Amino acid sequence: MAVSPGDAEHLAEPVAAEFAAAERTVIEQLRDLLTPGLSRPGWARARTAASGLLRRALLRIVPGLRARTGQAATLAVQRAALLGDRAARGELAQHELPPGPNDLDITPTQRLTRALAEDFEPVYARILRQPQDVYRDVIARASEGVLEGQITRVRAAQRALDDFADRGITGFVDSRGRSWELAAYVAMAVRTTCGRAAVQAHVDRLAAAGQQFVYVSAPGGSCPLCEPWEGKVLAISGPPGPRDVKVQHAAAGGRVTVHVAGSLMEARAAGFQHANCRHSVSLFLPGVTTVPTAPPDAPSYESSQEQRRLERQIRRWKRREAAALDDTARTAARSRIRDHQASLRILTRESGWPRKPAREQIDYAH
Ligand SMILES: [Zn+2]
């Protein structure tokens, strides 16, 4: 059985769920602390005076969140590594090849877990800080709107709170300069790490069993980064660059030549097996393995991007629902959620991609 980074992505969901639930709690705290006396004079002054309550609420949320996410993340990475190891053992067993030593070095998995914990640090910092800025901003904007006499304070406050709900807790920028909403950022970090742990454990097992080559799957709906490597044979270790490798082949009664497109490390450095990637590598046995070609009517990369967009919209309107100060706003948010869910159903039916209900949630943990 081959393993792709995408195979481990479901392991990220419990972790992302913890963060998304915390985000919703934060939005509800804001809503509840801003609501009292909203239509009465003196609201802004009273709410400003009460801002310490928000700070205390946030300080209560973070430690529990940190403990839960730390545990969930460690477990996710361990399970991902186990998945990879098992898949490799399965492939070896299929060809009646020995699996190599029982226990492999777990340092790579531990290193991945530590790096992931570091990825979360900015998130806790933002959860403590940003809602306090938003709280002050909502009070200021609601007061301004009313002074200008154009709109009611409820509408002005709702507008300011909606702006926050639309984005959620933000400020996460990846190494390529793209900014992410919280749930997507965390899921991206965990999926990337779990994906790496799985594919690494897979090839580590193959290498420990004395194997030299893997081939790259062609799942269709290709991501541009991986296309150059599709269907190619790669060396598990060794120098970069295409070359011919001669190997002993008992059944063929002599040597066979394997054309490799490069090394696995080289392909990964060029972006192959990025986060969420569905490209896998499988054991390649010279003279035995025939590399399969792409399935004919694979769903396109574009439709998977459209699915991600709809999932983001659903999460956005669920945050709006949590931020709703009255029933009108709540009903409007719910109908937008249903619209996007309907579009998503149509898309997944046409594209054949499975729906990922957890990615549409902001509160599925509690
Ligand atoms: Zn890919």
mmCIF file of N, CA and C in Angstrom, residues 1-3 85-99 202 205-206 209 211 215 281-285 288-290 292:
data_model
loop_
_atom_site.group_PDB
_atom_site.id
_atom_site.type_symbol
_atom_site.label_atom_id
_atom_site.label_comp_id
_atom_site.label_asym_id
_atom_site.label_seq_id
_atom_site.Cartn_x
_atom_site.Cartn_y
_atom_site.Cartn_z
ATOM 1 N N MET A 1 0.832 -1.206 0.000
ATOM 2 C CA MET A 1 0.000 0.000 0.000
ATOM 3 C C MET A 1 0.858 1.244 0.000
ATOM 4 N N ALA A 2 0.522 2.137 -0.894
ATOM 5 C CA ALA A 2 1.285 3.389 -0.969
ATOM 6 C C ALA A 2 0.703 4.410 -0.003
ATOM 7 N N VAL A 3 1.481 5.423 0.289
ATOM 8 C CA VAL A 3 1.006 6.459 1.203
ATOM 9 C C VAL A 3 1.282 7.836 0.617
ATOM 10 N N ASP A 85 4.385 3.383 8.256
ATOM 11 C CA ASP A 85 5.147 2.174 8.524
ATOM 12 C C ASP A 85 4.345 0.929 8.127
ATOM 13 N N ARG A 86 3.092 0.921 8.504
ATOM 14 C CA ARG A 86 2.231 -0.223 8.184
ATOM 15 C C ARG A 86 2.062 -0.405 6.692
ATOM 16 N N ALA A 87 1.905 0.710 5.986
ATOM 17 C CA ALA A 87 1.718 0.642 4.542
ATOM 18 C C ALA A 87 2.948 0.008 3.889
ATOM 19 N N ALA A 88 4.125 0.413 4.339
ATOM 20 C CA ALA A 88 5.352 -0.124 3.767
ATOM 21 C C ALA A 88 5.483 -1.615 4.077
ATOM 22 N N ARG A 89 5.151 -1.989 5.317
ATOM 23 C CA ARG A 89 5.203 -3.412 5.687
ATOM 24 C C ARG A 89 4.273 -4.223 4.790
ATOM 25 N N GLY A 90 3.096 -3.643 4.498
ATOM 26 C CA GLY A 90 2.132 -4.316 3.626
ATOM 27 C C GLY A 90 2.696 -4.539 2.232
ATOM 28 N N GLU A 91 3.342 -3.510 1.698
ATOM 29 C CA GLU A 91 3.937 -3.630 0.357
ATOM 30 C C GLU A 91 5.025 -4.698 0.320
ATOM 31 N N LEU A 92 5.859 -4.680 1.368
ATOM 32 C CA LEU A 92 6.948 -5.651 1.417
ATOM 33 C C LEU A 92 6.390 -7.068 1.535
ATOM 34 N N ALA A 93 5.362 -7.215 2.382
ATOM 35 C CA ALA A 93 4.766 -8.531 2.591
ATOM 36 C C ALA A 93 4.159 -9.074 1.304
ATOM 37 N N GLN A 94 3.574 -8.164 0.516
ATOM 38 C CA GLN A 94 2.960 -8.543 -0.755
ATOM 39 C C GLN A 94 3.963 -9.250 -1.667
ATOM 40 N N HIS A 95 5.216 -8.794 -1.594
ATOM 41 C CA HIS A 95 6.265 -9.391 -2.425
ATOM 42 C C HIS A 95 7.108 -10.393 -1.638
ATOM 43 N N GLU A 96 6.589 -10.757 -0.467
ATOM 44 C CA GLU A 96 7.280 -11.712 0.400
ATOM 45 C C GLU A 96 8.707 -11.277 0.717
ATOM 46 N N LEU A 97 8.849 -9.981 0.983
ATOM 47 C CA LEU A 97 10.157 -9.441 1.354
ATOM 48 C C LEU A 97 10.177 -9.165 2.850
ATOM 49 N N PRO A 98 11.318 -9.373 3.513
ATOM 50 C CA PRO A 98 11.392 -9.130 4.959
ATOM 51 C C PRO A 98 11.268 -7.627 5.273
ATOM 52 N N PRO A 99 10.620 -7.285 6.411
ATOM 53 C CA PRO A 99 10.362 -5.874 6.736
ATOM 54 C C PRO A 99 11.542 -5.125 7.335
ATOM 55 N N HIS A 202 7.061 5.689 5.876
ATOM 56 C CA HIS A 202 6.890 4.728 4.781
ATOM 57 C C HIS A 202 8.221 4.439 4.090
ATOM 58 N N ARG A 205 10.871 2.746 6.335
ATOM 59 C CA ARG A 205 10.674 1.299 6.447
ATOM 60 C C ARG A 205 11.198 0.590 5.191
ATOM 61 N N LEU A 206 10.891 1.129 4.020
ATOM 62 C CA LEU A 206 11.374 0.506 2.777
ATOM 63 C C LEU A 206 12.905 0.482 2.750
ATOM 64 N N ALA A 209 14.379 -2.004 4.992
ATOM 65 C CA ALA A 209 14.240 -3.352 4.439
ATOM 66 C C ALA A 209 15.190 -3.566 3.263
ATOM 67 N N GLN A 211 15.431 -1.672 0.470
ATOM 68 C CA GLN A 211 14.928 -1.300 -0.853
ATOM 69 C C GLN A 211 15.533 0.026 -1.322
ATOM 70 N N TYR A 215 8.179 4.385 -6.985
ATOM 71 C CA TYR A 215 7.626 5.117 -8.127
ATOM 72 C C TYR A 215 6.515 6.021 -7.640
ATOM 73 N N VAL A 281 4.088 7.488 -3.111
ATOM 74 C CA VAL A 281 5.148 6.678 -3.702
ATOM 75 C C VAL A 281 4.925 5.242 -3.255
ATOM 76 N N SER A 282 5.298 4.319 -4.122
ATOM 77 C CA SER A 282 5.170 2.893 -3.813
ATOM 78 C C SER A 282 6.498 2.216 -4.104
ATOM 79 N N LEU A 283 6.654 1.092 -3.471
ATOM 80 C CA LEU A 283 7.855 0.286 -3.699
ATOM 81 C C LEU A 283 7.991 -0.056 -5.180
ATOM 82 N N PHE A 284 9.169 0.190 -5.747
ATOM 83 C CA PHE A 284 9.441 -0.197 -7.124
ATOM 84 C C PHE A 284 10.482 -1.309 -7.131
ATOM 85 N N LEU A 285 10.083 -2.446 -7.641
ATOM 86 C CA LEU A 285 11.010 -3.575 -7.719
ATOM 87 C C LEU A 285 11.442 -3.752 -9.170
ATOM 88 N N VAL A 288 10.088 -6.241 -11.883
ATOM 89 C CA VAL A 288 8.819 -6.777 -11.381
ATOM 90 C C VAL A 288 7.687 -5.759 -11.529
ATOM 91 N N THR A 289 7.944 -4.523 -11.046
ATOM 92 C CA THR A 289 6.884 -3.511 -10.993
ATOM 93 C C THR A 289 6.643 -2.873 -12.355
ATOM 94 N N THR A 290 5.362 -2.787 -12.749
ATOM 95 C CA THR A 290 4.994 -1.980 -13.903
ATOM 96 C C THR A 290 4.310 -0.728 -13.370
ATOM 97 N N PRO A 292 1.823 2.104 -13.158
ATOM 98 C CA PRO A 292 0.533 2.377 -13.793
ATOM 99 C C PRO A 292 0.429 3.828 -14.284
#
